[in-house]
Coordinates of C-alpha atoms and ligand atoms in Angstrom, one line a residue:
M524 CA 0.0 0.0 0.0
R525 CA 1.3 3.5 -0.7
R526 CA 1.4 6.0 2.1
Y527 CA -0.4 8.9 0.3
L528 CA -2.8 8.7 -2.6
D529 CA -1.5 11.9 -4.3
I530 CA 1.0 14.5 -3.2
S531 CA 2.0 15.7 -6.6
N532 CA 0.4 19.1 -6.2
V533 CA -0.1 20.1 -2.5
N534 CA -0.9 23.6 -1.5
Y535 CA 0.4 24.5 1.9
S536 CA -2.2 27.2 2.5
G537 CA -1.4 27.8 6.1
K538 CA -4.9 26.9 7.3
K539 CA -4.6 25.5 10.8
F540 CA -7.0 24.5 13.5
D541 CA -6.8 23.1 17.1
V542 CA -9.2 20.3 16.0
L543 CA -10.3 18.9 12.7
I544 CA -13.4 16.8 12.5
I545 CA -14.1 14.8 9.4
G546 CA -17.7 14.0 8.9
A547 CA -20.8 15.9 9.8
G548 CA -23.2 13.2 11.0
I549 CA -24.3 13.1 14.6
A550 CA -20.8 12.1 15.9
G551 CA -19.1 14.9 14.1
L552 CA -21.6 17.6 15.1
Y553 CA -21.9 16.5 18.7
A554 CA -18.1 16.4 19.0
A555 CA -17.8 19.9 17.7
L556 CA -20.6 21.2 20.0
N557 CA -18.9 19.7 23.1
L558 CA -15.5 21.3 22.3
D559 CA -14.4 24.2 24.4
A560 CA -15.2 27.5 22.6
K561 CA -11.6 28.4 23.0
L562 CA -10.6 25.7 20.6
S563 CA -10.7 26.5 16.9
C564 CA -12.4 23.7 15.0
C565 CA -12.9 22.9 11.3
L566 CA -15.8 20.5 10.6
I567 CA -15.6 18.9 7.1
T568 CA -18.1 16.9 5.2
K569 CA -17.9 15.1 1.9
E570 CA -21.1 16.5 0.5
S571 CA -23.8 18.4 2.5
I572 CA -25.2 18.2 6.0
D573 CA -28.2 16.2 4.8
I574 CA -26.1 13.4 3.3
S575 CA -25.0 10.9 5.9
S576 CA -26.1 7.7 7.5
S577 CA -27.1 9.6 10.6
W578 CA -29.5 11.8 8.6
L579 CA -31.2 8.6 7.3
A580 CA -31.5 7.0 10.8
Q581 CA -35.1 6.2 11.3
G582 CA -35.6 4.1 14.4
G583 CA -34.2 6.2 17.2
I584 CA -31.7 6.2 20.1
A585 CA -31.6 3.6 22.8
A586 CA -31.2 4.5 26.4
A587 CA -32.6 3.3 29.7
I588 CA -34.8 6.2 30.5
S589 CA -38.3 4.7 30.9
E590 CA -39.8 3.6 34.2
G591 CA -38.7 0.2 35.2
D592 CA -35.7 0.2 32.9
L593 CA -32.1 0.3 34.1
P594 CA -28.7 0.8 32.5
Q595 CA -28.0 -2.8 33.7
Y596 CA -30.8 -4.2 31.6
H597 CA -29.6 -2.2 28.6
F598 CA -26.1 -3.5 29.3
D599 CA -27.4 -7.1 29.4
D600 CA -29.2 -6.8 26.1
T601 CA -26.1 -5.2 24.4
I602 CA -23.8 -8.0 25.7
A603 CA -26.3 -10.7 24.5
A604 CA -26.6 -9.1 21.0
G605 CA -22.9 -8.7 20.7
A606 CA -22.5 -12.5 21.2
G607 CA -19.9 -12.2 24.0
L608 CA -17.3 -10.2 21.9
V609 CA -18.1 -6.8 23.4
N610 CA -15.8 -4.7 25.5
E611 CA -17.8 -4.7 28.7
E612 CA -16.2 -1.5 30.1
A613 CA -17.1 0.4 26.9
V614 CA -20.7 -0.9 27.1
R615 CA -20.9 0.1 30.8
I616 CA -19.9 3.7 29.8
L617 CA -22.4 3.7 26.9
V618 CA -25.4 2.6 28.9
E619 CA -24.6 4.7 32.1
E620 CA -23.7 7.9 30.4
G621 CA -26.1 7.7 27.5
P622 CA -29.3 8.8 29.3
E623 CA -27.7 12.2 30.1
D624 CA -26.7 12.8 26.5
I625 CA -30.4 12.1 25.5
M626 CA -31.5 14.7 28.0
R627 CA -28.9 17.2 26.7
L628 CA -30.3 16.7 23.2
K629 CA -33.8 17.3 24.5
S630 CA -32.6 20.5 26.2
W631 CA -31.0 21.5 22.8
E632 CA -34.4 21.2 21.2
V633 CA -34.1 18.0 19.3
P634 CA -37.9 17.5 18.8
F635 CA -38.3 14.0 20.3
D636 CA -41.8 12.6 20.1
L637 CA -43.7 13.1 23.4
D638 CA -46.9 11.6 24.7
D639 CA -50.0 13.4 25.9
E640 CA -48.4 14.0 29.3
G641 CA -45.3 15.5 27.7
E642 CA -43.1 12.4 28.5
L643 CA -40.8 10.9 25.9
M644 CA -42.4 8.3 23.7
I645 CA -40.4 5.1 23.8
T646 CA -40.5 2.2 21.4
R647 CA -38.9 -1.2 21.1
E648 CA -36.6 -2.7 18.5
G649 CA -34.8 -6.1 17.9
G650 CA -32.8 -7.5 20.8
H651 CA -34.2 -5.1 23.4
R652 CA -36.2 -6.8 26.1
R653 CA -37.8 -3.5 27.1
R654 CA -39.1 -0.4 25.4
R655 CA -36.1 2.1 25.4
I656 CA -35.9 3.8 22.0
V657 CA -36.6 7.5 21.8
H658 CA -37.5 8.9 18.4
A659 CA -38.3 12.2 16.6
H660 CA -40.9 12.9 13.9
G661 CA -41.9 9.3 14.1
D662 CA -39.2 7.8 11.9
G663 CA -37.1 10.9 11.3
T664 CA -34.8 10.7 14.3
G665 CA -31.5 11.2 12.5
R666 CA -32.7 14.0 10.3
E667 CA -34.3 15.9 13.2
T668 CA -31.3 15.5 15.4
I669 CA -28.9 16.7 12.7
K670 CA -31.1 19.7 12.0
A671 CA -31.1 20.8 15.6
L672 CA -27.3 20.2 16.1
A673 CA -26.5 21.9 12.8
R674 CA -28.4 25.0 13.9
L675 CA -26.3 25.2 17.1
V676 CA -23.1 24.6 15.1
A677 CA -23.9 27.6 12.9
E678 CA -24.0 29.8 15.9
K679 CA -20.6 28.8 17.2
E680 CA -17.8 31.2 16.2
N681 CA -15.0 28.7 16.9
I682 CA -16.4 26.2 14.3
T683 CA -15.7 26.6 10.6
F684 CA -17.9 24.3 8.4
L685 CA -16.5 23.0 5.1
P686 CA -19.1 21.1 3.0
N687 CA -18.2 19.3 -0.3
T688 CA -14.7 18.5 0.9
F689 CA -13.1 15.2 0.3
L690 CA -10.6 13.7 2.6
F691 CA -7.7 12.3 0.6
D692 CA -5.4 11.4 3.4
L693 CA -4.4 11.9 7.0
V694 CA -1.0 13.5 7.3
T695 CA 1.3 12.0 9.9
K696 CA 4.9 12.4 11.0
G697 CA 6.0 9.1 12.5
Q698 CA 3.1 8.0 14.7
K699 CA 1.7 11.5 15.1
V700 CA -1.1 13.3 13.3
K701 CA -0.1 16.6 11.5
G702 CA -3.3 17.3 9.6
I703 CA -5.2 16.2 6.5
L704 CA -5.1 16.5 2.7
I705 CA -8.3 17.5 1.1
G706 CA -9.0 18.6 -2.4
D707 CA -9.9 17.6 -5.9
K708 CA -8.3 16.2 -9.0
N709 CA -6.1 19.2 -9.8
K710 CA -5.1 20.4 -6.4
K711 CA -4.7 19.1 -2.8
E712 CA -4.7 21.3 0.2
F713 CA -2.9 20.6 3.5
I714 CA -4.9 21.7 6.5
R715 CA -2.8 21.5 9.6
S716 CA -3.9 20.2 13.0
N717 CA -2.4 18.0 15.7
N718 CA -5.9 16.6 16.6
V719 CA -8.1 14.9 14.0
I720 CA -11.4 13.2 14.8
L721 CA -12.6 10.8 12.2
C722 CA -16.4 10.5 12.1
T723 CA -16.6 9.4 8.5
G724 CA -19.3 6.7 8.9
G725 CA -19.5 3.4 7.2
S726 CA -18.5 1.7 4.0
G727 CA -21.7 0.1 2.9
Q728 CA -21.1 1.1 -0.7
I729 CA -18.8 -2.0 -1.0
Y730 CA -22.0 -4.0 -1.3
L731 CA -24.6 -3.8 -4.1
H732 CA -27.5 -3.4 -1.6
T733 CA -27.1 -1.1 1.3
T734 CA -29.0 1.4 3.3
N735 CA -25.9 3.7 3.4
P736 CA -25.8 6.8 1.3
G737 CA -23.5 6.9 -1.8
I738 CA -20.8 8.7 0.2
A739 CA -20.2 5.7 2.4
T740 CA -17.1 4.4 0.5
G741 CA -14.8 3.8 3.5
D742 CA -12.7 6.9 3.0
G743 CA -12.0 7.3 6.7
L744 CA -11.0 3.7 7.1
G745 CA -8.8 3.9 4.0
A746 CA -7.0 7.0 5.1
A747 CA -6.5 5.5 8.6
L748 CA -5.1 2.3 7.2
R749 CA -2.6 4.2 5.1
A750 CA -1.6 6.2 8.2
G751 CA -0.9 3.0 10.1
A752 CA -4.0 2.9 12.3
K753 CA -5.1 -0.4 13.7
L754 CA -8.5 -1.8 12.6
Q755 CA -10.5 -4.4 14.5
D756 CA -13.5 -6.7 14.1
M757 CA -13.7 -6.1 10.4
E758 CA -15.4 -9.4 9.7
F759 CA -18.6 -8.1 11.5
V760 CA -20.8 -6.5 8.9
Q761 CA -24.4 -6.0 9.9
F762 CA -27.2 -6.8 7.5
H763 CA -30.5 -5.2 8.4
P764 CA -33.3 -7.8 8.0
T765 CA -35.8 -5.4 6.4
G766 CA -34.7 -3.4 3.4
L767 CA -37.6 -2.6 1.1
Y768 CA -37.4 -5.0 -1.8
I769 CA -37.6 -3.3 -5.2
E770 CA -37.0 -5.4 -8.3
N771 CA -33.7 -4.5 -10.1
N772 CA -33.0 -1.7 -7.6
K773 CA -29.7 0.0 -8.5
G774 CA -29.8 2.7 -5.9
R775 CA -29.6 2.9 -2.1
S776 CA -31.9 0.4 -0.4
F777 CA -34.7 2.0 1.6
L778 CA -34.9 0.9 5.2
I779 CA -38.1 -0.3 6.8
S780 CA -37.2 0.4 10.4
E781 CA -37.1 -2.3 13.0
A782 CA -39.4 -0.1 15.0
V783 CA -42.2 -1.3 12.6
R784 CA -41.7 -4.7 14.2
G785 CA -41.4 -2.9 17.5
E786 CA -44.9 -1.7 17.0
G787 CA -46.3 -5.1 16.2
G788 CA -45.1 -5.9 12.6
I789 CA -44.8 -9.6 11.8
L790 CA -42.6 -11.3 9.2
R791 CA -44.3 -13.7 6.8
N792 CA -43.0 -15.8 4.0
I793 CA -44.5 -15.5 0.5
R794 CA -47.1 -18.1 1.4
G795 CA -48.2 -15.7 4.2
E796 CA -46.9 -17.9 7.0
A797 CA -45.4 -16.1 10.1
F798 CA -42.1 -17.8 10.6
M799 CA -40.3 -16.2 13.6
E800 CA -42.5 -17.8 16.2
N801 CA -40.3 -20.8 17.1
K802 CA -37.0 -19.4 16.0
H803 CA -36.0 -17.2 19.0
E804 CA -37.6 -16.3 22.3
L805 CA -37.9 -12.7 21.1
K806 CA -39.6 -13.9 17.9
D807 CA -39.8 -11.1 15.3
L808 CA -37.7 -8.9 17.6
A809 CA -34.8 -11.3 17.8
P810 CA -31.3 -9.7 17.2
R811 CA -30.7 -8.6 13.7
D812 CA -28.2 -11.3 12.7
V813 CA -30.7 -14.0 13.7
V814 CA -33.7 -12.4 11.9
A815 CA -31.6 -11.8 8.8
R816 CA -30.5 -15.5 8.6
C817 CA -34.1 -16.7 9.2
I818 CA -35.3 -14.4 6.4
L819 CA -32.7 -15.8 4.0
A820 CA -33.7 -19.4 4.9
E821 CA -37.3 -18.6 4.1
M822 CA -36.3 -16.9 0.9
N823 CA -34.4 -20.0 -0.1
N824 CA -37.1 -22.4 0.9
T825 CA -39.8 -20.6 -1.0
K826 CA -37.4 -19.6 -3.9
S827 CA -38.3 -16.0 -3.5
K828 CA -36.2 -12.8 -3.5
F829 CA -38.1 -11.4 -0.5
V830 CA -40.4 -12.1 2.5
Y831 CA -43.2 -9.9 3.7
L832 CA -43.5 -7.6 6.7
D833 CA -47.1 -7.4 7.8
I834 CA -48.3 -4.4 9.9
T835 CA -51.8 -4.3 8.5
K836 CA -53.3 -4.6 12.0
K837 CA -52.5 -0.9 12.4
S838 CA -54.6 1.8 10.9
K839 CA -53.6 4.1 8.1
E840 CA -54.0 7.0 10.5
Y841 CA -51.7 5.5 13.0
L842 CA -49.0 4.3 10.5
S843 CA -48.9 7.6 8.5
K844 CA -48.3 9.5 11.8
R845 CA -45.9 7.0 13.5
F846 CA -43.9 6.3 10.4
P847 CA -44.4 9.2 8.0
T848 CA -41.2 8.6 5.9
I849 CA -41.7 4.8 5.6
Y850 CA -45.4 5.2 4.9
G851 CA -44.7 7.7 2.2
E852 CA -42.0 5.7 0.5
C853 CA -44.1 2.5 0.6
L854 CA -46.9 4.3 -1.0
N855 CA -44.6 5.6 -3.7
Q856 CA -43.7 2.0 -4.4
G857 CA -47.3 1.0 -4.6
Y858 CA -47.9 -0.4 -1.0
D859 CA -50.3 0.9 1.5
M860 CA -48.8 -0.4 4.7
S861 CA -52.2 -0.5 6.4
K862 CA -53.6 -2.9 3.8
D863 CA -50.6 -4.5 2.0
Y864 CA -47.8 -6.7 3.1
I865 CA -44.4 -4.9 2.5
P866 CA -41.8 -7.0 0.5
V867 CA -38.5 -6.9 2.4
C868 CA -35.1 -8.6 2.3
P869 CA -31.8 -8.3 4.2
V870 CA -29.4 -5.5 3.1
Q871 CA -26.0 -4.2 4.3
H872 CA -26.6 -1.6 7.0
Y873 CA -23.7 -1.2 9.4
M874 CA -20.0 -2.0 10.0
M875 CA -19.4 -3.2 13.6
G876 CA -15.6 -3.2 12.8
G877 CA -13.5 -0.2 12.4
I878 CA -10.6 1.8 13.8
K879 CA -9.6 0.5 17.1
T880 CA -10.1 3.1 19.9
D881 CA -9.8 3.3 23.6
L882 CA -12.5 4.7 25.9
Q883 CA -11.5 8.2 25.0
G884 CA -11.7 7.6 21.3
R885 CA -7.9 7.6 20.9
T886 CA -6.3 5.4 18.3
N887 CA -2.8 4.1 18.1
I888 CA -1.8 7.2 16.1
I889 CA -1.1 10.1 18.5
G890 CA -3.7 12.9 17.9
L891 CA -6.0 10.6 15.8
F892 CA -9.4 10.0 17.3
A893 CA -12.3 8.0 15.8
C894 CA -16.0 7.9 16.6
G895 CA -19.2 6.5 15.3
E896 CA -19.4 3.8 12.6
V897 CA -15.8 4.3 11.5
A898 CA -14.6 3.4 15.0
N899 CA -14.4 0.2 16.9
T900 CA -14.8 1.0 20.6
G901 CA -15.9 -2.6 21.3
V902 CA -19.5 -1.7 22.3
H903 CA -21.1 -3.7 19.4
G904 CA -19.0 -6.9 19.5
A905 CA -20.2 -9.4 16.8
N906 CA -23.6 -7.8 16.3
R907 CA -24.8 -4.3 17.1
L908 CA -28.0 -3.9 19.2
A909 CA -30.6 -1.7 17.4
S910 CA -30.4 2.0 18.0
N911 CA -27.1 1.7 20.0
S912 CA -25.3 3.4 17.1
I913 CA -26.5 7.0 17.6
L914 CA -26.0 6.5 21.3
E915 CA -22.4 5.5 20.7
C916 CA -22.0 8.6 18.5
L917 CA -23.2 10.8 21.3
V918 CA -21.4 9.2 24.3
Y919 CA -18.0 8.7 22.6
S920 CA -17.8 11.9 20.6
R921 CA -18.5 13.9 23.8
R922 CA -15.8 11.9 25.6
I923 CA -13.3 12.8 22.8
A924 CA -14.3 16.4 23.1
Q925 CA -13.9 16.4 26.8
Y926 CA -10.5 14.7 26.5
L927 CA -9.4 17.4 24.0
N928 CA -10.8 20.2 26.2
S929 CA -8.3 19.2 28.8
D930 CA -5.4 17.9 26.6
C931 CA -5.3 19.5 23.2
R932 CA -1.9 19.1 21.5
D933 CA -0.7 22.6 20.2
L934 CA 0.7 23.1 16.8
I935 CA 4.4 23.9 17.0
D936 CA 6.1 22.9 13.7
E937 CA 5.5 23.6 10.1
Y938 CA 5.5 20.0 8.9
R939 CA 5.8 19.3 5.1
I940 CA 5.2 16.0 3.4
D941 CA 8.2 14.2 1.9
K942 CA 7.5 13.9 -1.8
S943 CA 7.8 10.5 -3.3
K944 CA 9.8 10.2 -6.5
K945 CA 7.5 7.5 -7.9
E946 CA 5.7 8.3 -11.1
Y947 CA 2.3 6.6 -11.4
E948 CA 0.6 5.4 -14.6
K949 CA -2.0 7.7 -16.0
D950 CA -3.9 5.0 -17.9
H951 CA -7.6 5.1 -18.6
F952 CA -9.3 3.0 -15.9
D953 CA -13.1 2.5 -15.7
V954 CA -13.7 3.3 -12.1
N955 CA -17.5 2.8 -12.2
K956 CA -17.1 -0.6 -13.8
E957 CA -14.5 -1.7 -11.2
K958 CA -16.7 -0.5 -8.4
I959 CA -19.5 -2.7 -9.6
I960 CA -17.2 -5.7 -9.9
L961 CA -16.1 -5.1 -6.3
K962 CA -19.7 -4.7 -5.0
E963 CA -20.7 -7.9 -6.8
L964 CA -17.8 -9.8 -5.3
M965 CA -18.6 -8.7 -1.8
T966 CA -22.3 -9.2 -2.1
K967 CA -21.8 -12.8 -3.4
N968 CA -19.0 -13.8 -1.1
A969 CA -19.1 -11.8 2.1
G970 CA -22.8 -11.5 2.9
V971 CA -25.0 -12.9 5.6
V972 CA -23.7 -16.4 5.0
R973 CA -20.1 -17.1 4.1
N974 CA -17.7 -19.9 3.3
R975 CA -13.9 -20.0 3.0
A976 CA -13.6 -21.1 -0.6
N977 CA -15.7 -18.2 -1.9
M978 CA -14.1 -15.6 0.3
E979 CA -10.6 -16.7 -0.8
K980 CA -11.6 -16.5 -4.4
A981 CA -13.0 -13.0 -3.9
L982 CA -9.9 -12.0 -2.1
I983 CA -7.6 -13.1 -4.9
K984 CA -9.7 -11.0 -7.4
L985 CA -9.5 -8.0 -5.1
E986 CA -5.7 -8.5 -4.7
K987 CA -5.5 -8.2 -8.5
M988 CA -7.6 -5.0 -8.5
K989 CA -5.4 -3.7 -5.8
D990 CA -2.2 -4.5 -7.8
K991 CA -3.6 -2.4 -10.6
L992 CA -4.7 0.5 -8.4
I993 CA -1.4 0.9 -6.5
N994 CA 0.4 1.7 -9.8
L995 CA -2.2 4.2 -11.0
T996 CA -2.4 7.9 -10.5
I997 CA -5.1 8.4 -7.8
S998 CA -5.8 12.1 -8.0
S999 CA -9.6 12.1 -8.4
K1000 CA -12.2 11.6 -5.7
E1001 CA -13.7 8.7 -7.7
R1002 CA -10.4 6.8 -7.9
A1003 CA -9.7 7.5 -4.3
E1004 CA -13.1 6.0 -3.3
L1005 CA -12.4 2.9 -5.3
Y1006 CA -8.9 2.6 -3.7
N1007 CA -10.5 2.9 -0.3
M1008 CA -13.3 0.5 -1.1
C1009 CA -10.8 -2.1 -2.3
F1010 CA -8.6 -2.0 0.8
V1011 CA -11.6 -2.0 3.2
A1012 CA -13.2 -5.0 1.3
M1013 CA -9.9 -6.9 1.5
E1014 CA -9.7 -6.2 5.3
I1015 CA -13.2 -7.6 5.7
L1016 CA -12.4 -10.7 3.7
K1017 CA -9.1 -11.3 5.5
S1018 CA -10.7 -11.1 8.9
A1019 CA -13.7 -13.2 7.9
I1020 CA -11.4 -15.9 6.5
K1021 CA -9.4 -15.9 9.7
R1022 CA -12.5 -16.3 11.9
K1023 CA -13.4 -19.9 11.3
K1024 CA -16.3 -20.2 13.7
S1025 CA -19.7 -18.5 13.3
I1026 CA -20.5 -15.8 15.8
G1027 CA -22.9 -13.0 15.7
A1028 CA -23.1 -11.4 12.3
H1029 CA -20.3 -13.6 11.0
Y1030 CA -21.9 -16.8 9.9
R1031 CA -19.8 -19.5 8.3
E1032 CA -21.8 -22.2 6.5
D1033 CA -18.6 -24.3 6.3
Ligands
LIG1379 C1 -33.8 0.8 12.3 O1 -34.6 1.8 12.4 O2 -34.2 -0.3 12.2 C2 -32.4 1.1 12.3 C3 -31.9 1.4 13.6 C4 -30.4 1.1 13.8 O3 -29.8 0.8 12.8 O4 -30.0 1.0 14.9

């Protein structure tokens, strides 16, 4: 692997900040808002504030805040879903500190749904033995949270917001962060900082069918790998059981939130038979990995590309209010949820693995922090519990900010990148075609059910793609994305081949 993608034309503009945050989902915004106002901060996002996995999050945020619930019960459910591979200390922090972050969001005017008494409305999702998920505008939790946080960010004088900015690389000197390289095909700019927080989200675009937005090409993971950061648990990829099935869909998969099952939805095979009854004690609300595999088995048995989700016991009035986004999209696709079964199938949704961090979000590179889906704090283990992801974004981004508020490394030197002498090939290369090849390989060979022979074959093909890529000029965003996707996909395959036993979301049929 080469150290930098492209340093042929770097502009040392002199821009510098105490803290750089890459990614403006909930983790990035909340980190920025929790930083001391004395610290200058630059918040960068690949496209715009409304393009992120956080923005699309429907279900909600899990925390033990309802009567009769306790952080200990939330802890137990998180450990059970994670199949024993979780970091218990990290989960303890998550469940104990999380409720306070939810209350802070409420005081910051995130419009959580309230009942007639003005109390938070709380729903249930898979793997939770109690109702503990707060939500906003029914199924618009991520979008509404981001809107509220972005309004606050706009008022902060210490925060500079840079949309449409692509991260090419993290700049390091030895094991220390010195800043980042951003830019486009023709020019790269070096922004200096000794403290960089990666909140770049997931890498679902390495699969054909994902709920992730188009920007989720693993750019943070790729840059971290080139900088020498350690990744962990990369074999654990979460497939959400209920993506809306659309024949020949080429775009992002639309999610039918688990909260639909939390409000009584039942899975049925194409013969109309409810099939989760005897599969798990939590039935349709079993953890995601279990439900996804049961759905695949039904699809195979009935030779169908989907199963159904049945919520017809609820009225049109209830569903359009409780799930306005989902109700509207189903209607667009020709299904009235109050009358019709919804066709669904498992789709890639979340990466449990990521950049290994400690409980302060620190990585093995000094000054490099990671938070949210790009990070691996150990709270999810082999399978993430529903709606723990935004909670993790909140708790751990705040902890990073608090750490930096008391220990922010100052900039003292004017580091410049050593230029490599190597000339790269400028050949024509069909990036879009190669992206499809990669997605097909991962979808076929590193999905819900895996086996060694197929994964090894896929890895060999990706090694060949990598051999081509490392000799090419990688100056455009599109090539950089493919480069990142290729390396992230190889990491997933290597870890998945190494783990011979099935556990959580990693299921080996061999
Ligand atoms: C959902 O609404 O089902 C997704 C929530 C999550 O991914 O935690």
